[in-house]
XYZ file of C-alpha atoms in Angstrom:
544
model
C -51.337 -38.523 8.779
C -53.473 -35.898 7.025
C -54.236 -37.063 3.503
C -57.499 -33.824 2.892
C -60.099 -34.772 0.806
C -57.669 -37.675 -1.003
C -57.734 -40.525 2.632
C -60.813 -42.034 1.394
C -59.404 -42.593 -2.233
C -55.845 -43.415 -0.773
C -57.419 -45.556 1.530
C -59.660 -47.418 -0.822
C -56.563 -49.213 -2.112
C -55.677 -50.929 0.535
C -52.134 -50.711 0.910
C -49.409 -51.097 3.070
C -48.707 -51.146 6.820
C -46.970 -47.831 7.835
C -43.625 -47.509 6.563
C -44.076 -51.093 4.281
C -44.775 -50.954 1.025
C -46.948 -53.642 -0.136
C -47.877 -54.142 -4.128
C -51.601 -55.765 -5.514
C -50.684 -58.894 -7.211
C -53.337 -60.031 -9.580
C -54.593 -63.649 -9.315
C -52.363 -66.062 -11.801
C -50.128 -62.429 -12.889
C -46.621 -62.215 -9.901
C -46.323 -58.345 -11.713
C -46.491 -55.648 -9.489
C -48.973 -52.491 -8.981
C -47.819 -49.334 -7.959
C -49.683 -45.891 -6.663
C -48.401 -42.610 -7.205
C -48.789 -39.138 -5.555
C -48.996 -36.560 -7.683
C -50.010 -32.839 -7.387
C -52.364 -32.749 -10.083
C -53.401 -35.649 -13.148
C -54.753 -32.956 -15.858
C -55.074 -29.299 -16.042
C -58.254 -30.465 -18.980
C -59.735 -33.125 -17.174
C -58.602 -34.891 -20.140
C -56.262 -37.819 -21.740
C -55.732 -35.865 -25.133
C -52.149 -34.537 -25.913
C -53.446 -31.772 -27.976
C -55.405 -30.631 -25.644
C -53.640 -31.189 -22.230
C -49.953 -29.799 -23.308
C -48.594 -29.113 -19.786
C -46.432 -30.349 -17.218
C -48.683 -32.875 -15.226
C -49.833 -34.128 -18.894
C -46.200 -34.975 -19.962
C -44.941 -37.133 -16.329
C -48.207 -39.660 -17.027
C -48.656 -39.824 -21.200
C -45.488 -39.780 -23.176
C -43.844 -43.122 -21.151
C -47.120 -44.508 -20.397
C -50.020 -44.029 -22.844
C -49.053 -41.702 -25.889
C -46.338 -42.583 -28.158
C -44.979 -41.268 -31.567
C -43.312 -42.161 -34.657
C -39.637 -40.831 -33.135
C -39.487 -40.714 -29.752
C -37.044 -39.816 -26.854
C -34.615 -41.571 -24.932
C -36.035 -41.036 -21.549
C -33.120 -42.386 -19.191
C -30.114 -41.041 -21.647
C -29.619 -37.476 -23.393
C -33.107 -37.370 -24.303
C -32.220 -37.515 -28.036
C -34.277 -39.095 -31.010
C -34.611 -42.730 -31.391
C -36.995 -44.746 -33.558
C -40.401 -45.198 -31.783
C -43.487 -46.195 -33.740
C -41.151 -45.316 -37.088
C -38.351 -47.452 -37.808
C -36.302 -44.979 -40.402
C -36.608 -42.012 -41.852
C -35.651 -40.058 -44.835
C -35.183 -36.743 -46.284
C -36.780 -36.295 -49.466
C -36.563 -32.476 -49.590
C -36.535 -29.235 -47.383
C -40.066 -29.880 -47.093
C -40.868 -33.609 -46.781
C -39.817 -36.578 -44.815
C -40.928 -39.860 -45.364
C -41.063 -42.664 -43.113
C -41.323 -46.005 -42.619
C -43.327 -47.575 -40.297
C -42.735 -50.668 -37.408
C -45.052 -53.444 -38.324
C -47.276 -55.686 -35.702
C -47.730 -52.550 -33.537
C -50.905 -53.006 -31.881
C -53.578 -50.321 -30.658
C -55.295 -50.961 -26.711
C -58.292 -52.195 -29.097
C -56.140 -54.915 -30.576
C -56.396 -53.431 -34.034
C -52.221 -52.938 -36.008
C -51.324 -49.740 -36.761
C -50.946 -48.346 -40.080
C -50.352 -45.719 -42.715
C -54.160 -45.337 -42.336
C -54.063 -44.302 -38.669
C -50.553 -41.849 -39.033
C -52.498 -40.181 -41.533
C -55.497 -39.680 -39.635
C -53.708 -38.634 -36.772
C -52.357 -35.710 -38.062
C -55.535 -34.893 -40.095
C -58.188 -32.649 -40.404
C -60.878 -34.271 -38.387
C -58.713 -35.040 -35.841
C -55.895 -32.269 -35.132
C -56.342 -29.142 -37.484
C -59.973 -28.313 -38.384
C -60.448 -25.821 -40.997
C -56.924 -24.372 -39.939
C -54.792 -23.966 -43.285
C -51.083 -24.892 -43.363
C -49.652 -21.253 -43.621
C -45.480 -20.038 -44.030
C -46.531 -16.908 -43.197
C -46.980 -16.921 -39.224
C -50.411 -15.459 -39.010
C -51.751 -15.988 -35.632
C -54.561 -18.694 -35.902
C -57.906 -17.273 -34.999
C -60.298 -19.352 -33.227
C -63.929 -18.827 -32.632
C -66.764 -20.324 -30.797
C -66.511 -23.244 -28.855
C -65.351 -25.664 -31.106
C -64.586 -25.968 -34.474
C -67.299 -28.819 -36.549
C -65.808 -31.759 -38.031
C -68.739 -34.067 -38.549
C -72.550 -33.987 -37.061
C -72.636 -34.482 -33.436
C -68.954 -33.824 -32.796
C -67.143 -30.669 -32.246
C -63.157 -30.622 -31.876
C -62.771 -28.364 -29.516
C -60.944 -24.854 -30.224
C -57.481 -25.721 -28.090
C -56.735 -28.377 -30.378
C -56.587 -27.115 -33.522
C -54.315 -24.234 -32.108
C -51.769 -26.215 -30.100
C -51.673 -28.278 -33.662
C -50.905 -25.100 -35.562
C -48.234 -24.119 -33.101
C -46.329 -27.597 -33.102
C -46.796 -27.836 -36.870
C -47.958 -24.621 -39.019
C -47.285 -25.272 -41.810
C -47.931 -29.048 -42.158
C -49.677 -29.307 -45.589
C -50.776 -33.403 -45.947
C -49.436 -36.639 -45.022
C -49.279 -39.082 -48.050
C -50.325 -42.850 -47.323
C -47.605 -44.699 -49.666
C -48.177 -48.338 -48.832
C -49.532 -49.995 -45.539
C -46.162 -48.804 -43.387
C -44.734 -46.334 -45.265
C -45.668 -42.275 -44.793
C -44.721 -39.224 -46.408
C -44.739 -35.622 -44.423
C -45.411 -32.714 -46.608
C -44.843 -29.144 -45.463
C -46.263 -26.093 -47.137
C -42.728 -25.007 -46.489
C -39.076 -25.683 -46.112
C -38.894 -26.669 -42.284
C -35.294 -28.165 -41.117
C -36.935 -29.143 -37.961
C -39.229 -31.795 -39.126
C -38.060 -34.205 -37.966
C -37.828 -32.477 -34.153
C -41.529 -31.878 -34.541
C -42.394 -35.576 -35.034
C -40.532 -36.444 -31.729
C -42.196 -33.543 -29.841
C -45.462 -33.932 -27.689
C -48.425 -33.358 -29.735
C -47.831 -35.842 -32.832
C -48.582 -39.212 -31.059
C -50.472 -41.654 -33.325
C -53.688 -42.975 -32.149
C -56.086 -45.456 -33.573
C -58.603 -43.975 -36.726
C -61.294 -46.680 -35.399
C -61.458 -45.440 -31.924
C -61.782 -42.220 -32.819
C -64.011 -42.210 -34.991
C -66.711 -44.675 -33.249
C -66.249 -42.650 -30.083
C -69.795 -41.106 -28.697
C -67.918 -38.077 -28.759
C -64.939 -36.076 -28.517
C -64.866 -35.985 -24.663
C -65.466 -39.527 -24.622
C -62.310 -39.962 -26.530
C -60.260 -37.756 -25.128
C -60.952 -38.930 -21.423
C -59.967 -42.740 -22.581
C -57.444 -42.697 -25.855
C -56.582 -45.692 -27.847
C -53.119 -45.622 -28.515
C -50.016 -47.852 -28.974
C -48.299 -47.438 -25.215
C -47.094 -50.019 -22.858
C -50.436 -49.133 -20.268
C -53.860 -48.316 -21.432
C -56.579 -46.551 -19.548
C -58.725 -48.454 -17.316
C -60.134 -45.596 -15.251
C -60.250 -41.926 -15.403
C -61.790 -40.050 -12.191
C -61.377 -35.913 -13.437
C -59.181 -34.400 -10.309
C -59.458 -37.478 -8.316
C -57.345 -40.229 -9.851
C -56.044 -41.697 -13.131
C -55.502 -46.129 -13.003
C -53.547 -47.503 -16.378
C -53.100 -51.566 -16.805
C -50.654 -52.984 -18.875
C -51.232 -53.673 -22.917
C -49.602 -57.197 -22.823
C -49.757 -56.916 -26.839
C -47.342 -54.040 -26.584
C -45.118 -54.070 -29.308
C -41.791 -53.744 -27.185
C -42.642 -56.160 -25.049
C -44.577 -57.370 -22.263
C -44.707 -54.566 -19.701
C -43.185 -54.820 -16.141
C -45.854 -53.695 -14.097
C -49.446 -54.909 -13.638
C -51.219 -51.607 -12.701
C -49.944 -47.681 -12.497
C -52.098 -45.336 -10.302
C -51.850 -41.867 -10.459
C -53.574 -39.761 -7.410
C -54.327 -36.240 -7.058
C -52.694 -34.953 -3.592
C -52.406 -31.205 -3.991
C -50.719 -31.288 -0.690
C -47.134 -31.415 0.066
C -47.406 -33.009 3.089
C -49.716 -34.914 2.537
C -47.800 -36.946 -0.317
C -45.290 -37.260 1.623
C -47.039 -39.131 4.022
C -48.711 -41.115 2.028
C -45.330 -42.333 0.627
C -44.201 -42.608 4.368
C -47.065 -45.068 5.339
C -46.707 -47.146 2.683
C -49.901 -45.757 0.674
C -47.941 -45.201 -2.527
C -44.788 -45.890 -3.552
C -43.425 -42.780 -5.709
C -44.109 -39.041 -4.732
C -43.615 -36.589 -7.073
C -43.337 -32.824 -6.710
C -41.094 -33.026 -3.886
C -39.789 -28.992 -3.321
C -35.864 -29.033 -2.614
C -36.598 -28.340 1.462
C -38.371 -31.457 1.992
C -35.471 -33.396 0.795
C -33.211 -33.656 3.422
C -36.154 -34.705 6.160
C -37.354 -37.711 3.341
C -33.665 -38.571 3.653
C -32.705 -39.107 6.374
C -34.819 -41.954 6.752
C -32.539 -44.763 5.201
C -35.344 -46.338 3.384
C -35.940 -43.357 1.303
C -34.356 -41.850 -1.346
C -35.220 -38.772 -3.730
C -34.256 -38.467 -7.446
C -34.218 -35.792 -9.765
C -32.925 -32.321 -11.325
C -33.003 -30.300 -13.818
C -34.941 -30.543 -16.546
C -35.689 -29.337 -20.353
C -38.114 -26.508 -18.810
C -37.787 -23.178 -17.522
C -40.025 -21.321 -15.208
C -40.683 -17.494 -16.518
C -42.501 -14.466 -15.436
C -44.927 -13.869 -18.761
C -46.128 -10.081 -19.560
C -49.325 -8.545 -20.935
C -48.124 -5.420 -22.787
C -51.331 -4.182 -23.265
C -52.061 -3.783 -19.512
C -51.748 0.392 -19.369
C -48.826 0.067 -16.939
C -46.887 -2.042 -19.028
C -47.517 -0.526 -22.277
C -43.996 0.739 -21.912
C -41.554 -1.302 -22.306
C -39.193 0.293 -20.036
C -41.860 -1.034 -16.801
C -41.376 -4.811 -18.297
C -37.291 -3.719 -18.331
C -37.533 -2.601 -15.173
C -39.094 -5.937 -13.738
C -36.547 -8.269 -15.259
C -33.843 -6.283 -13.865
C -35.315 -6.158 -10.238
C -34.953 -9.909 -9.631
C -31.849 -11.320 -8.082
C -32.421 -15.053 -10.021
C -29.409 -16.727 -8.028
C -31.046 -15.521 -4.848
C -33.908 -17.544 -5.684
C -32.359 -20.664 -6.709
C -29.562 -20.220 -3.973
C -32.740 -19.774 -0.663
C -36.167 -21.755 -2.713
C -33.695 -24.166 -3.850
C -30.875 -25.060 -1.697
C -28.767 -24.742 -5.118
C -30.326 -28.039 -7.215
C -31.164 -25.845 -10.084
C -29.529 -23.013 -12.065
C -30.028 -19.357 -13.642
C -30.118 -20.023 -17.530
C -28.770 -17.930 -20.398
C -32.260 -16.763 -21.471
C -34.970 -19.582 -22.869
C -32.435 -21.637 -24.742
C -30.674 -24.913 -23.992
C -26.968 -26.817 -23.958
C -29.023 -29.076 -26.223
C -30.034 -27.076 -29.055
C -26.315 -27.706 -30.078
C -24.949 -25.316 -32.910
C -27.683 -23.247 -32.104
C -26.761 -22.544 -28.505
C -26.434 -18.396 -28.287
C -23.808 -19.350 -25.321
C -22.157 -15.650 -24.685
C -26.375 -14.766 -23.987
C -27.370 -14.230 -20.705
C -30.656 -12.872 -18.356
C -31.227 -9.570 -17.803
C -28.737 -8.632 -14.842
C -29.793 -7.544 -10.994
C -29.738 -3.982 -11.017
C -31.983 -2.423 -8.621
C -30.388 1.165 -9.997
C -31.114 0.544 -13.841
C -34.951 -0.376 -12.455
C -35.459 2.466 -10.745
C -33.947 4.321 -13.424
C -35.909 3.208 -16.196
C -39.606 3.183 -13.874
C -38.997 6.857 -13.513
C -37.491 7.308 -16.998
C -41.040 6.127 -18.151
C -42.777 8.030 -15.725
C -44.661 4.802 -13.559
C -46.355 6.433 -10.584
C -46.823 3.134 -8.637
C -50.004 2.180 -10.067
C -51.132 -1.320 -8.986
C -50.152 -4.099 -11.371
C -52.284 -7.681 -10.495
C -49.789 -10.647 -10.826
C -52.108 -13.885 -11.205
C -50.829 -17.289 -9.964
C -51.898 -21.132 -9.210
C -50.726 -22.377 -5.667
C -48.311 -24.082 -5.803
C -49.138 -25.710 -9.573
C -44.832 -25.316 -10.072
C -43.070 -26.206 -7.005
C -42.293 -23.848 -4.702
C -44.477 -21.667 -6.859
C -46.144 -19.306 -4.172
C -43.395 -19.017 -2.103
C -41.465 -17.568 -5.417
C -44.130 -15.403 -6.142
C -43.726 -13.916 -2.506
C -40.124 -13.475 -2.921
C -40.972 -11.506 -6.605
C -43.511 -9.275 -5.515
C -40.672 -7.906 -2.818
C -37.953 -7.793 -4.954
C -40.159 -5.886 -7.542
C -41.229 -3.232 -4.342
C -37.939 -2.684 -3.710
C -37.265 -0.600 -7.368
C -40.895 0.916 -6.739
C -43.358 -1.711 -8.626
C -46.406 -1.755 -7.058
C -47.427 -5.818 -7.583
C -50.326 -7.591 -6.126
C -50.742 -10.763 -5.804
C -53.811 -12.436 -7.657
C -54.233 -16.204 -6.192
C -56.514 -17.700 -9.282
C -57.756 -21.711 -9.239
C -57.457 -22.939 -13.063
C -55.192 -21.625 -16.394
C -58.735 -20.579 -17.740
C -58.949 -17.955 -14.843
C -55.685 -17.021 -15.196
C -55.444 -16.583 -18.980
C -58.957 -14.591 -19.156
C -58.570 -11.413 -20.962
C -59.758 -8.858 -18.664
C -58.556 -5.515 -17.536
C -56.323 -6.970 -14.983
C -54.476 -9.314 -16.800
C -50.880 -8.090 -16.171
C -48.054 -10.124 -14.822
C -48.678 -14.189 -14.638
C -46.467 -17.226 -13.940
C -45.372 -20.039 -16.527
C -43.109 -22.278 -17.784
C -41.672 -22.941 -21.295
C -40.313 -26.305 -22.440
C -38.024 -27.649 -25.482
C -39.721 -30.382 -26.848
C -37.000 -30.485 -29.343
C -33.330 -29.359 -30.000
C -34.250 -26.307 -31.631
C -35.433 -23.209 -30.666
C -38.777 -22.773 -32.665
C -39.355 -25.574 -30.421
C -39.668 -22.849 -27.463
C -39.139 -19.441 -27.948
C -40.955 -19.433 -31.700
C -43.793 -22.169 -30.701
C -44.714 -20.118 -27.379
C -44.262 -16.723 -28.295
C -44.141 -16.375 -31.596
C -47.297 -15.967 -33.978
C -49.024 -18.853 -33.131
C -47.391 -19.043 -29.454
C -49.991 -19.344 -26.747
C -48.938 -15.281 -25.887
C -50.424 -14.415 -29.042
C -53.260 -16.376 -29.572
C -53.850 -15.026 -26.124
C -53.285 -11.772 -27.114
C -51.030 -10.708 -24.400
C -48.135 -9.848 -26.490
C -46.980 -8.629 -30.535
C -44.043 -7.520 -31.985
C -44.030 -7.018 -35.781
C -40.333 -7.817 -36.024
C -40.385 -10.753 -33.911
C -43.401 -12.350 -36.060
C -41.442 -11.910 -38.877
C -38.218 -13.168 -37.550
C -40.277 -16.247 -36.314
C -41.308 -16.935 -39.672
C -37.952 -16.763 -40.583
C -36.730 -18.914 -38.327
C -39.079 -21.735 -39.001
C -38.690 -21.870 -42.820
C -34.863 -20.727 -43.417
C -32.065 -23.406 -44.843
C -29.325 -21.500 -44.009
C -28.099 -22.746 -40.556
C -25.545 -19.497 -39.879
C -28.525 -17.337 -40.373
C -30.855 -18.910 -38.326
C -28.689 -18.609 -35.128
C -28.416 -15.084 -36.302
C -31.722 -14.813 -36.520
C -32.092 -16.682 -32.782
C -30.006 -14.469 -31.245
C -32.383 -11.544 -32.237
C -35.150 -12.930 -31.200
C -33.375 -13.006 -27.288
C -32.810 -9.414 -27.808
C -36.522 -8.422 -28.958
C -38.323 -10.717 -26.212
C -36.181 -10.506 -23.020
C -34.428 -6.874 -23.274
C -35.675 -4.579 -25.804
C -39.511 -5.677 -25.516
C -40.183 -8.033 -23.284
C -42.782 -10.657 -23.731
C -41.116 -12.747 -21.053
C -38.191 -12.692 -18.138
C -36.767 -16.188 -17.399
C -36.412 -16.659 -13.817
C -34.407 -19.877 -13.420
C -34.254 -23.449 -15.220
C -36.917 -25.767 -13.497
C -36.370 -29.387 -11.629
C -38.070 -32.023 -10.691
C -38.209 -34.009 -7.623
C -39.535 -37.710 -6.944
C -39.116 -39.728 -3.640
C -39.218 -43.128 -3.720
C -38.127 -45.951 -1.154
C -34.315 -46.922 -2.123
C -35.077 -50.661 -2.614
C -37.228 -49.781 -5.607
C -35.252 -50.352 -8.583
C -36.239 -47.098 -10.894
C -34.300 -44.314 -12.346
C -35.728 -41.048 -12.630
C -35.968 -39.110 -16.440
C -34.639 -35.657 -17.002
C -37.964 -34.581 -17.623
C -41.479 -34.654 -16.097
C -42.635 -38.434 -17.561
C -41.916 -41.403 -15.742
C -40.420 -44.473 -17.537
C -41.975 -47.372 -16.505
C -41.274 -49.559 -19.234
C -38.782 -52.690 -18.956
C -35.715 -51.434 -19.267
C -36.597 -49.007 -15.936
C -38.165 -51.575 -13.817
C -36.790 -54.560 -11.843
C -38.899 -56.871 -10.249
């Protein structure tokens, strides 16, 4: 077995017999621990959801640490269901109010209330000195961090992934001990999708604020979940124990380990001998050779994400829109899903989903293949083959590289001359430099509307903008639109231009297929697999 740099940590937990999975049992407590392989814990090397808003962050905090006022229903449809909020209300196109589930307890012991919901989505803690704005102005952010109180800084991600998940949040109004009142600077239909999105979990004003400092914080959290942090090694390993005074219950399991195996193989093994007991990240190939060991099964599929090719139109070559054209129309999207993924996912109609309901565009679709109409419109904007760098992770999205390989041909074929740029973080590959050009990503829906996606990513205060790798004055404007207009036929109007603007007529973005997720497990575990990235481990997804 070749475990890397991760056997001594593996090993450390002393674990199974090859092929026999064996479970710590605490003295006087029958409740099982469990390991997990995963490819990587946290892109920040830290706990906080407004700071770590990515794929690895959402599988380990939003079943297991982080939880919100409305929340999702993990193992059904994914839709909204009461959470840390019991009921809500409409009071107006701009306010919701809320009331909250008493006896909820904090991993310090403390009960949440009012107090902490408001602090939560405060100043100090989420926005800075960031106003609430209707108007879609891209959030600038300077320095390293943006002063809250002497000796702490609250460092400049977080204030702009707040602004993108809620810009225009004005105040939230403390009633009475469980009761809270949302105000936006603006009429927002989608409030209510925004408190069950990633980003407004509720932690405890206490912690916070005795904290040494923000990193300590961030790389422990006190919050209401069924497990709590007992351990945080940065790239190495993440162990949670169970918060018995969890408000829905005892939780099933004793201990949760999360471990950082960047290899393939090497998770697999791992799961094999008996090391762990769940494997994520499994990449469609490796399926069939898990499976056909009896004892093993995999579970999984598509989820609420979509993997994209993301453009910087200020890179000279692609200044012209008809060079991004030209790429989305070079790449044969079912060829990629039929060969990279033995046919477990599917080609989407643009960065939308089935779930967004009424607001579906469902007679959109990608950009076509047509190797002619790329060649046409390359030499149409007179491209002379002039290098364009396309930067990458390895393997951070399965089957990532191997995609990437496939691209880069497809895109010589109609004449683009793309090279490969193998970077080791998102800071390296986000740096603004002369070569940023071409780079891989993937866009979520964190709820059933599309400012959830399309507007929160790549609209004004989308990470392409604050990035600066992309404007268009009509999209920003439309965006602004979208997020403050009442009138439901309009908006999907409105949608539908967006698609046009930022996948044909200027690209910020080319969706290449809708992503999945794999996890193998052995079969006599009793545990169902989300259509998402977390993993439910609370008691209704667990049987002893």
């Amino acid at each position: 077995m070749i475990l890397s740099r991760r056997s001594t940590l593996l090993g450390a937990a002393g674990l199974g017999a090859a092929g026999l999975p064996r479970f710590a049992i605490a003295q006087g407590d029958q409740r099982r621990s469990i390991d997990i392989a995963v490819q990587k814990i946290s892109n920040s090397n830290t706990l906080e959801v407004l700071r770590e808003q990515s794929n690895v962050g959402e599988r380990i905090f939003f079943s297991s640490i982080w939880e919100g006022l409305i929340g999702r229903d993990w193992l059904g449809e994914l839709r909204a269901v009461p959470l840390l909020a019991t009921e809500w209300k409409r009071l107006s196109d701009s306010a919701v109010e809320l009331k909250l589930r008493p006896g909820v307890r904090f991993h310090n012991g403390d009960e949440m209330t009012a107090e902490d919901v408001a602090f939560s989505f405060g100043r100090e803690r989420m926005f800075g000195d960031t106003p609430a704005t209707a108007q879609g102005r891209t959030i600038a952010v300077k320095g390293e961090g943006i002063p809250t109180r002497a000796g702490r800084e609250l460092p400049a991600e977080v204030p702009a992934v707040a602004r993108r998940s809620w810009p225009a949040l004005e105040r939230v109004e403390v009633v009475d001990r469980y009761t809270v009142r949302f105000h936006n600077a603006s009429p927002d239909v989608t409030l209510e999708g925004r408190l069950a999105r990633y980003g407004s979990e509720i932690i405890s004003r206490r912690a916070y604020v005795e904290a040494p400092s923000w990193f300590d914080w961030a790389r422990k959290p006190v919050t209401t979940g069924p497990y709590m942090v007992a351990e945080f090694k940065p790239d190495q390993s993440l162990t949670l124990v169970a918060h018995d005074a969890y408000w829905g219950g005892r939780p099933p399991l004793k201990r949760i380990r999360f471990l950082e195996v960047p290899e393939v193989s090497a998770r697999i093994n791992a799961l094999r001998s008996g090391e762990v007991q769940f494997a994520c990240d499994i990449p469609p190939d490796q399926i069939p050779g898990i499976e056909s060991d009896a004892a093993y099964e995999v579970q999984g599929g598509t989820i609420l994400n979509h993997r994209l090719t993301v453009f910087d139109k200020n890179f000279p070559a692609l200044r012209d829109a008809r060079v991004r054209r030209a790429f989305t129309h070079a790449i044969d999207r079912q060829a990629i899903v039929d060969s990279l993924w033995s046919g477990r996912t599917v080609v989407p109609r643009g960065l939308q989903w089935d779930y967004y309901g009424d607001m579906f565009i469902a007679d959109w679709s990608v950009p076509k293949y047509d190797p002619a109409e790329a060649k046409r419109l390359l030499k149409e904007a007179g491209y002379k083959g002039e290098p364009i760098p396309y930067r990458l992770l390895n393997n951070y999205y399965t089957n990532q590289t191997p995609t990437a390989q496939v691209l880069v041909e497809m895109w010589s074929q109609v004449g683009l001359n793309v090279q490969i740029e193998m970077k080791e973080n998102w800071t390296q590959i986000l740096e603004r430099s002369p070569g940023r050009a071409v780079r891989d990503w993937s866009n979520s829906a964190p709820f059933n509307d599309p400012v959830s996606s399309l507007v929160a990513q790549h609209g004004p205060n989308g990470q392409q903008q604050q990035v600066g790798e992309y404007s268009n004055e009509e999209l920003n404007r439309l965006c602004v639109e979208l997020e403050t207009s009442t009138d439901r036929p309009r908006r999907k109007q409105v949608f539908r231009r967006l698609l046009e603007i930022a996948e044909r007529e200027d690209p910020a973005y080319t969706v290449l297929h809708q992503n999945a997720t794999f996890t193998a497990k052995r079969k006599d575990i009793r545990w169902k697999a989300a259509p998402a990235f977390a993993m439910e481990f609370r008691a209704n997804n667990w049987t002893a």
